[in-house]
Coordinates of C-alpha atoms and ligand atoms in Angstrom, one line a residue:
M260 CA -169.2 36.2 18.8
N261 CA -171.6 34.7 16.3
Q262 CA -173.7 36.5 13.7
T263 CA -177.1 36.1 15.5
K264 CA -175.8 37.7 18.7
E265 CA -174.2 40.5 16.7
K266 CA -177.5 41.2 15.1
N267 CA -179.4 41.2 18.3
Q268 CA -177.0 43.6 19.9
C269 CA -177.0 46.0 17.0
G270 CA -180.5 45.6 15.7
E271 CA -182.9 48.5 15.0
A272 CA -182.4 51.6 17.1
S273 CA -185.8 51.4 18.8
K274 CA -185.3 47.8 19.8
C275 CA -181.7 48.4 20.9
C276 CA -182.4 51.5 23.0
A277 CA -185.6 50.1 24.4
S278 CA -183.9 47.3 26.2
P279 CA -180.1 47.4 26.0
M280 CA -180.2 46.0 29.6
T281 CA -181.4 42.7 28.2
Q282 CA -178.7 42.4 25.6
P283 CA -175.3 40.9 26.1
A284 CA -172.8 43.8 26.5
P285 CA -171.0 44.6 23.2
S286 CA -167.5 43.1 23.2
E287 CA -166.5 42.7 19.5
R288 CA -167.7 45.7 17.5
I289 CA -168.9 49.2 18.3
P290 CA -172.7 49.0 18.4
Q291 CA -174.6 50.4 15.3
N292 CA -177.0 52.4 17.4
H293 CA -176.7 54.6 20.4
T294 CA -177.6 53.9 24.0
S295 CA -178.8 56.7 26.3
A296 CA -176.1 58.2 28.5
K297 CA -177.9 57.1 31.6
V298 CA -178.2 53.5 30.5
A299 CA -174.6 53.4 29.2
Y300 CA -173.4 54.8 32.4
R301 CA -175.3 52.2 34.4
I302 CA -173.9 49.3 32.3
V303 CA -170.3 50.5 32.7
K304 CA -170.8 51.3 36.4
D305 CA -172.3 47.9 37.0
E306 CA -169.3 46.1 35.4
L307 CA -167.3 47.4 38.4
L308 CA -169.8 46.4 41.0
P309 CA -168.8 43.0 42.2
Q310 CA -165.2 43.9 42.8
T311 CA -163.6 44.3 46.2
Q312 CA -164.2 47.4 48.1
P313 CA -161.0 49.5 47.7
R314 CA -160.7 50.0 51.4
L315 CA -160.8 46.2 52.0
N316 CA -158.2 45.6 49.3
L317 CA -155.0 44.8 51.1
A318 CA -153.4 43.5 47.9
T319 CA -152.8 46.8 46.1
F320 CA -150.0 49.3 46.7
V321 CA -151.9 52.0 44.9
T322 CA -153.7 54.9 46.5
T323 CA -157.5 54.4 46.8
N324 CA -158.3 57.3 49.1
M325 CA -157.6 61.0 48.7
D326 CA -159.2 63.9 50.6
E327 CA -162.0 66.1 49.2
Y328 CA -159.8 68.9 48.0
A329 CA -157.4 66.6 46.2
T330 CA -160.3 64.8 44.6
R331 CA -161.9 68.1 43.5
L332 CA -158.6 69.3 42.1
M333 CA -158.1 66.2 40.1
N334 CA -161.7 66.1 38.8
E335 CA -161.4 69.8 37.7
A336 CA -158.1 68.9 35.9
V337 CA -159.4 65.8 34.3
A338 CA -159.3 67.3 30.8
I339 CA -155.9 68.8 31.0
N340 CA -153.2 67.2 28.9
Y341 CA -149.8 67.6 30.6
I342 CA -148.1 68.2 27.3
D343 CA -150.2 71.3 26.3
E344 CA -147.7 73.7 27.6
T345 CA -149.0 76.6 25.6
E346 CA -152.4 76.3 27.1
Y347 CA -151.3 75.4 30.6
P348 CA -147.7 76.7 31.0
R349 CA -147.9 76.4 34.8
V350 CA -148.4 72.6 34.7
A351 CA -144.8 72.2 33.5
V352 CA -143.6 74.5 36.2
I353 CA -145.5 72.6 38.9
C354 CA -144.1 69.3 37.5
G355 CA -140.5 70.8 37.7
R356 CA -141.2 71.8 41.3
C357 CA -142.2 68.3 42.1
I358 CA -139.1 66.9 40.5
N359 CA -137.0 69.4 42.6
M360 CA -138.7 68.3 45.8
M361 CA -138.2 64.6 45.0
A362 CA -134.5 65.2 44.2
N363 CA -134.0 67.1 47.5
L364 CA -136.0 64.5 49.4
W365 CA -133.4 62.0 48.2
N366 CA -130.5 64.2 48.9
S367 CA -129.5 65.1 45.4
P368 CA -126.2 67.1 45.2
E369 CA -127.4 68.9 42.0
K370 CA -127.1 72.6 42.3
A371 CA -129.1 73.6 39.1
E372 CA -132.4 75.5 39.6
W373 CA -134.3 72.7 37.8
K374 CA -133.0 69.2 38.8
A375 CA -132.7 66.3 36.4
G376 CA -135.8 64.1 36.5
A377 CA -138.9 63.1 34.7
V378 CA -142.5 62.3 35.4
G379 CA -144.0 58.9 34.3
I380 CA -147.3 57.0 34.4
G381 CA -145.9 54.9 37.2
S382 CA -142.7 53.3 38.5
S383 CA -142.7 51.2 35.4
E384 CA -142.1 54.1 33.0
A385 CA -139.7 55.6 35.6
C386 CA -137.7 52.4 35.9
M387 CA -137.6 52.1 32.1
L388 CA -136.2 55.6 31.8
G389 CA -133.6 54.9 34.5
G390 CA -132.7 51.7 32.8
V391 CA -132.4 53.3 29.3
A392 CA -130.2 56.1 30.7
A393 CA -127.8 53.5 32.3
W394 CA -127.8 51.6 29.0
L395 CA -127.0 54.7 26.9
R396 CA -124.2 55.8 29.3
W397 CA -122.7 52.3 29.1
R398 CA -122.9 52.4 25.3
E399 CA -121.2 55.8 25.2
R400 CA -118.3 54.5 27.3
R401 CA -118.0 51.3 25.3
K402 CA -118.0 53.2 22.0
A403 CA -115.3 55.5 23.3
Q404 CA -113.2 52.4 24.1
G405 CA -114.0 50.8 20.7
K406 CA -115.6 47.8 22.4
P407 CA -118.7 45.8 21.3
L408 CA -122.1 47.0 22.4
D409 CA -124.2 43.9 21.9
K410 CA -124.0 42.1 25.2
A411 CA -125.5 44.5 27.8
N412 CA -126.8 43.0 31.0
L413 CA -128.5 44.1 34.2
V414 CA -128.2 42.6 37.7
I415 CA -131.1 42.4 40.1
S416 CA -132.5 40.0 42.7
S417 CA -135.1 37.5 41.7
G418 CA -137.6 39.5 43.7
Y419 CA -137.8 42.0 40.9
Q420 CA -141.1 43.5 39.7
V421 CA -142.1 42.5 36.2
V422 CA -141.1 45.9 34.7
W423 CA -137.5 44.8 34.8
E424 CA -138.3 41.8 32.7
K425 CA -140.1 44.1 30.3
F426 CA -137.3 46.5 30.2
C427 CA -134.7 43.8 29.5
Q428 CA -136.9 42.2 26.9
L429 CA -137.8 45.4 25.0
W430 CA -134.2 46.7 24.9
Q431 CA -132.7 43.2 24.5
I432 CA -130.6 43.4 27.6
E433 CA -129.7 40.2 29.5
L434 CA -131.5 40.0 32.9
R435 CA -129.2 38.5 35.5
T436 CA -131.1 37.5 38.6
V437 CA -129.6 36.8 42.0
P438 CA -131.8 34.2 43.7
L439 CA -133.5 35.1 46.9
S440 CA -133.1 32.3 49.4
K441 CA -134.0 31.6 53.0
Q442 CA -130.5 32.7 54.0
H443 CA -130.6 35.7 51.8
P444 CA -134.2 37.1 52.0
T445 CA -132.9 40.3 50.2
L446 CA -130.3 40.9 47.5
D447 CA -127.2 38.8 48.1
I448 CA -124.5 41.5 47.5
Q449 CA -121.6 39.1 47.0
K450 CA -123.5 37.1 44.4
A451 CA -124.6 40.3 42.7
I452 CA -121.0 41.4 42.4
E453 CA -120.0 38.0 41.1
M454 CA -122.6 38.4 38.3
C455 CA -121.2 41.8 37.2
D456 CA -118.8 42.2 34.3
E457 CA -117.7 44.8 31.7
N458 CA -121.2 44.5 30.1
T459 CA -123.2 45.3 33.2
I460 CA -125.2 48.6 32.7
C461 CA -126.3 48.8 36.3
V462 CA -127.2 46.9 39.4
V463 CA -130.8 47.5 40.6
P464 CA -131.5 47.2 44.4
I465 CA -135.1 47.5 45.4
Q466 CA -136.5 49.5 48.3
G467 CA -139.8 47.7 49.1
V468 CA -139.5 44.4 47.2
T469 CA -142.9 43.7 45.8
W470 CA -142.8 40.0 46.9
T471 CA -141.6 40.5 50.5
G472 CA -141.8 44.2 51.5
M473 CA -138.1 44.2 52.4
N474 CA -135.3 46.6 51.4
D475 CA -132.1 45.5 49.7
D476 CA -129.0 46.9 51.4
V477 CA -128.0 49.7 49.0
E478 CA -125.2 51.0 51.3
A479 CA -123.5 47.7 51.3
L480 CA -124.0 47.3 47.6
D481 CA -122.5 50.7 47.0
A482 CA -119.4 49.8 49.1
A483 CA -119.0 46.5 47.2
L484 CA -119.3 48.2 43.9
E485 CA -116.8 50.8 44.9
A486 CA -114.3 48.1 45.6
Y487 CA -115.2 46.2 42.5
N488 CA -115.1 49.2 40.2
A489 CA -111.7 50.3 41.7
K490 CA -110.3 46.8 41.0
T491 CA -111.7 46.4 37.5
G492 CA -111.8 50.0 36.2
Y493 CA -115.5 49.5 35.3
Q494 CA -118.0 52.1 36.3
I495 CA -121.0 50.0 37.2
P496 CA -123.7 52.3 38.7
I497 CA -126.8 51.7 40.8
H498 CA -130.4 52.5 39.8
V499 CA -132.6 52.2 42.9
D500 CA -136.1 50.9 42.3
A501 CA -137.8 52.7 45.3
A502 CA -141.4 52.2 44.1
S503 CA -142.6 52.0 47.7
G504 CA -139.5 52.8 49.8
G505 CA -138.9 56.2 48.1
F506 CA -141.7 57.7 50.0
I507 CA -141.2 55.7 53.2
L508 CA -137.4 55.9 54.0
P509 CA -137.0 59.7 53.8
F510 CA -139.8 60.2 56.4
L511 CA -139.4 57.2 58.7
N512 CA -135.6 56.5 58.4
P513 CA -133.9 59.7 57.2
E514 CA -130.5 58.6 58.5
R515 CA -130.5 55.4 56.5
K516 CA -128.2 55.9 53.4
W517 CA -129.8 54.4 50.3
D518 CA -130.1 57.5 48.0
F519 CA -127.9 60.1 46.3
R520 CA -125.7 60.3 49.3
L521 CA -124.1 57.1 48.0
K522 CA -121.5 57.4 45.3
W523 CA -122.7 54.9 42.8
V524 CA -126.5 55.7 43.0
L525 CA -127.0 57.7 39.8
S526 CA -130.8 57.4 39.5
I527 CA -133.8 56.5 41.6
S528 CA -137.4 55.8 40.7
T529 CA -140.6 55.8 42.7
S530 CA -144.4 55.5 42.3
G531 CA -146.2 58.8 43.2
H532 CA -149.4 56.6 43.3
K533 CA -148.1 54.3 46.0
Y534 CA -146.8 55.9 49.2
G535 CA -146.7 59.3 47.4
L536 CA -150.4 59.1 48.2
V537 CA -151.8 60.1 44.7
Y538 CA -154.4 58.3 42.7
P539 CA -153.0 56.3 39.8
G540 CA -151.0 56.9 37.5
L541 CA -147.9 58.8 38.6
G542 CA -144.2 57.9 38.8
W543 CA -141.0 59.8 39.2
V544 CA -137.4 59.2 38.2
I545 CA -134.5 61.5 39.3
W546 CA -130.9 61.5 38.2
K547 CA -128.1 62.6 40.5
D548 CA -127.1 65.2 38.0
K549 CA -127.9 66.3 34.5
K550 CA -124.7 64.7 33.3
Y551 CA -126.2 61.3 34.0
L552 CA -129.2 61.9 31.9
P553 CA -128.0 61.2 28.3
Q554 CA -128.8 64.0 25.8
E555 CA -130.4 61.5 23.4
M556 CA -133.2 61.0 25.9
S557 CA -134.4 64.7 25.8
F558 CA -136.6 65.4 22.9
S559 CA -137.3 69.0 21.9
V560 CA -140.4 69.4 19.9
N561 CA -142.2 72.4 18.7
Y562 CA -145.8 71.7 19.8
L563 CA -148.6 74.1 19.5
G564 CA -146.2 77.0 19.3
A565 CA -144.1 76.2 22.3
N566 CA -140.7 74.6 22.3
I567 CA -140.9 71.7 24.7
T568 CA -138.1 69.5 26.0
Q569 CA -139.4 66.3 27.2
V570 CA -138.0 63.0 28.7
G571 CA -140.5 60.2 28.7
L572 CA -141.9 57.2 26.9
N573 CA -145.3 58.9 26.6
F574 CA -146.2 62.2 25.1
S575 CA -149.8 63.1 26.1
R576 CA -150.6 62.2 29.7
P577 CA -153.0 63.5 32.3
A578 CA -151.9 66.5 34.3
A579 CA -154.2 65.8 37.3
Q580 CA -151.9 63.5 39.1
I581 CA -149.0 65.9 38.9
L582 CA -151.2 68.7 40.4
A583 CA -152.3 66.3 43.1
Q584 CA -148.7 65.4 44.0
Y585 CA -147.9 69.0 44.3
Y586 CA -151.1 69.5 46.4
N587 CA -150.0 66.7 48.7
F588 CA -146.5 68.3 49.2
L589 CA -148.1 71.6 50.0
H590 CA -150.9 70.3 52.2
L591 CA -149.1 67.6 54.1
G592 CA -145.6 68.9 54.2
M593 CA -142.8 66.7 55.6
E594 CA -144.6 66.5 58.9
G595 CA -147.9 65.3 57.3
Y596 CA -146.2 62.6 55.2
R597 CA -144.2 61.4 58.3
K598 CA -147.4 61.1 60.3
I599 CA -149.3 59.2 57.7
Q600 CA -146.4 56.8 57.0
E601 CA -145.9 56.3 60.7
V602 CA -149.5 55.3 61.2
S603 CA -149.4 52.8 58.3
M604 CA -146.2 51.4 59.7
E605 CA -147.7 51.1 63.2
I606 CA -150.8 49.3 61.9
A607 CA -148.6 47.0 59.8
R608 CA -146.4 46.2 62.8
Y609 CA -149.5 45.4 64.8
C610 CA -150.8 43.0 62.2
H611 CA -147.4 41.5 61.7
K612 CA -147.1 40.7 65.4
E613 CA -150.6 39.4 65.7
I614 CA -150.4 37.2 62.6
G615 CA -147.0 36.0 63.7
Q616 CA -148.6 34.8 66.9
M617 CA -151.4 32.8 65.3
V618 CA -150.5 29.1 65.6
P619 CA -150.4 28.2 61.8
F620 CA -148.3 31.1 60.7
E621 CA -144.8 32.5 60.6
C622 CA -143.8 35.8 59.2
Y623 CA -141.0 36.1 56.6
A624 CA -139.3 39.3 58.0
K625 CA -138.5 39.8 61.6
E626 CA -138.6 43.6 61.3
L627 CA -140.6 45.6 58.9
D628 CA -138.8 48.0 56.5
N629 CA -142.1 49.1 54.9
P630 CA -145.8 48.9 55.8
L631 CA -146.2 45.6 54.1
F632 CA -145.3 42.0 55.0
I633 CA -145.7 38.4 54.1
W634 CA -146.2 35.2 56.0
S635 CA -146.5 31.5 55.4
L636 CA -147.7 28.4 57.0
K637 CA -145.2 26.9 59.4
A638 CA -143.6 23.8 57.7
E639 CA -144.7 21.4 60.4
Y640 CA -148.2 22.8 60.3
A641 CA -148.4 22.8 56.5
A642 CA -147.3 19.1 56.5
K643 CA -150.5 18.2 58.4
A644 CA -153.0 20.8 57.3
K645 CA -155.9 20.0 55.1
W646 CA -155.8 23.5 53.6
T647 CA -153.5 26.1 52.1
L648 CA -153.2 29.9 52.1
F649 CA -155.1 29.9 48.8
D650 CA -158.1 28.5 50.8
L651 CA -157.7 31.2 53.4
Q652 CA -157.6 33.8 50.6
D653 CA -161.0 32.5 49.3
K654 CA -162.4 32.5 52.8
L655 CA -161.4 36.1 53.5
R656 CA -162.8 37.2 50.2
Q657 CA -166.2 36.0 51.4
S658 CA -166.0 38.6 54.1
G659 CA -164.9 41.2 51.5
W660 CA -161.2 41.2 52.2
M661 CA -158.7 41.0 49.4
V662 CA -155.6 39.4 50.8
P663 CA -153.5 37.7 48.1
A664 CA -151.8 34.3 48.4
Y665 CA -149.0 33.6 45.9
T666 CA -145.9 31.4 45.4
M667 CA -142.5 33.1 45.8
P668 CA -140.1 33.6 42.8
K669 CA -137.9 30.8 41.5
D670 CA -135.5 29.0 43.8
I671 CA -138.0 29.5 46.7
D672 CA -141.1 28.9 44.7
D673 CA -142.1 25.9 46.9
M674 CA -143.0 28.6 49.4
T675 CA -146.6 29.9 49.4
V676 CA -147.1 33.2 51.2
M677 CA -149.8 35.8 51.9
R678 CA -149.3 39.5 51.9
I679 CA -150.8 42.6 53.4
V680 CA -150.0 46.1 52.2
V681 CA -151.1 48.7 54.7
R682 CA -152.1 52.0 53.2
Q683 CA -153.4 55.3 54.5
G684 CA -157.0 54.8 55.6
F685 CA -156.6 51.3 57.0
S686 CA -157.3 51.9 60.7
R687 CA -156.6 49.9 63.8
D688 CA -160.3 49.1 64.0
M689 CA -160.2 47.6 60.5
A690 CA -157.1 45.7 61.3
D691 CA -158.9 44.1 64.3
M692 CA -161.9 43.2 62.0
L693 CA -159.5 41.5 59.6
L694 CA -157.6 39.6 62.4
K695 CA -160.9 38.4 63.8
D696 CA -162.1 37.3 60.3
M697 CA -158.8 35.5 59.8
A698 CA -159.0 33.7 63.1
D699 CA -162.6 32.6 62.3
A700 CA -161.5 31.5 58.8
V701 CA -158.7 29.4 60.2
K702 CA -161.0 27.8 62.7
E703 CA -163.4 26.8 59.9
L704 CA -160.5 25.4 57.8
E705 CA -159.1 23.5 60.7
A706 CA -162.5 21.8 61.1
L707 CA -162.4 20.4 57.6
E708 CA -162.6 16.6 57.3
Y709 CA -161.0 16.2 53.9
P710 CA -158.2 18.1 52.2
T711 CA -159.2 21.0 50.0
T712 CA -158.7 20.9 46.2
S713 CA -156.0 23.5 46.6
R714 CA -154.2 21.3 49.2
L715 CA -154.3 18.3 46.8
K716 CA -152.9 20.5 44.0
C717 CA -150.1 21.7 46.3
Q718 CA -149.2 18.1 47.1
R719 CA -148.9 17.5 43.3
K720 CA -147.1 20.8 43.0
E721 CA -149.7 22.0 40.5
H722 CA -149.9 25.4 42.2
L723 CA -146.5 26.2 40.8
K724 CA -147.8 26.2 37.3
G725 CA -148.5 29.5 35.7
K726 CA -147.3 32.8 37.0
V727 CA -148.9 34.5 39.9
Y728 CA -149.3 38.3 39.6
T729 CA -148.6 39.8 42.9
H730 CA -149.8 43.3 42.8
Ligands
LIG845 C1 -145.1 48.6 41.9 C2 -143.7 48.4 41.6 C3 -143.2 48.7 40.3 C4 -144.1 49.1 39.2 O1 -144.7 50.3 39.5 P1 -146.0 50.9 38.8 O2 -146.1 52.2 39.5 O3 -147.1 50.0 39.1 O4 -145.7 51.1 37.4 C5 -141.9 48.5 40.0 N1 -141.1 48.1 41.0 C6 -141.5 47.8 42.3 C7 -140.5 47.4 43.3 C8 -142.8 48.0 42.6 O5 -143.3 47.7 43.8

């Protein structure tokens, strides 16, 4: 920002306060003078105005809708810091209860009164903690064997969420990715095992792959690792990234074994703010037993007179989401969660079927594992079409819908898809409105005389440049 602008923005108080609405919003320095609360509120509020209506945003996984009591509870707790145990000792107790409930939801065998787990800001923090624990356990074993510690690696499918890249980068662990392919739309177990060696800290299957909505087969992976570990004498465990699936499978598919019932699953993470139905940011990680949570990860601090033991990357964090998670458990119960997830699933299946029947499209998954799915243009259709899914995304945005189009991860990055995440609050009526808007948009695009810019870029493969953020 240049000097003149800066001066205008932060001129005399009278000038500044008289018409801050006519000045460019400060973006470099804190303004010299104050702006009235009302005007400052208006300016900040207006910044958010042109964005998509949360209810029409089918791109996000994160809760945008909680009931009146939950919202009240959270607003009333907005000033509570989770770490202030002396002031609010019950917050830690409620957090511990949530951890117990999550552990039992995932069939933890742990008998202790307080199960081993931790709260995080989201799955990202929870995944990091699960990853760090696996890495420390691996180091412990290697040290005991007098073997080098410098070549740790982690095995995951190329459909991983960006947190795993962050984890591996920050802790300097080699990220080994098993490519997704048309033959293997989920983790290719055999390839995953082939990538393992003595330096593998864990394999990470995903329940609710961000890119596709599908589940990796954890039971098959567990069996394959059992055979591999028996043969090699290694002890490669599983951390399940169940950001979405952790709150879907226990309610809709309780027989399916993906959790602590499996031998090598030692930790699981999820997002409380996705299908846990809490506003952002909340994540959970649970270990199968205290013995899998390395001592070095628990920090005891004397804070404001209380001795607090904490596992986490953050220290201070809001308590409101934890209270809201507990509220949801109380209020909804198993039955309430099941009903809500069933409705989301039913609406997702309906959209999946309808979109699959539209002439230009084909869906990626035959059956839905989670209430989200992707689809693409049929190859023969795409070859002749003058438009792409990016054009459809723009068209739908004109009617207020946020339906993202993106290219798939490497090895199948020639494939462009669109995704819908169905969440609580998306009704059958809204689904019908969306489907109608989609059909109209397709009709308009089909009437085009010339190829769109996006179509020309696709022909030149320019759409593959730059990463697409998918959530
Ligand atoms: C959303 C997601 C994450 C990251 O979770 P946040 O709660 O956004 O931090 C990690 N893994 C998967 C599979 C996800 O879908």
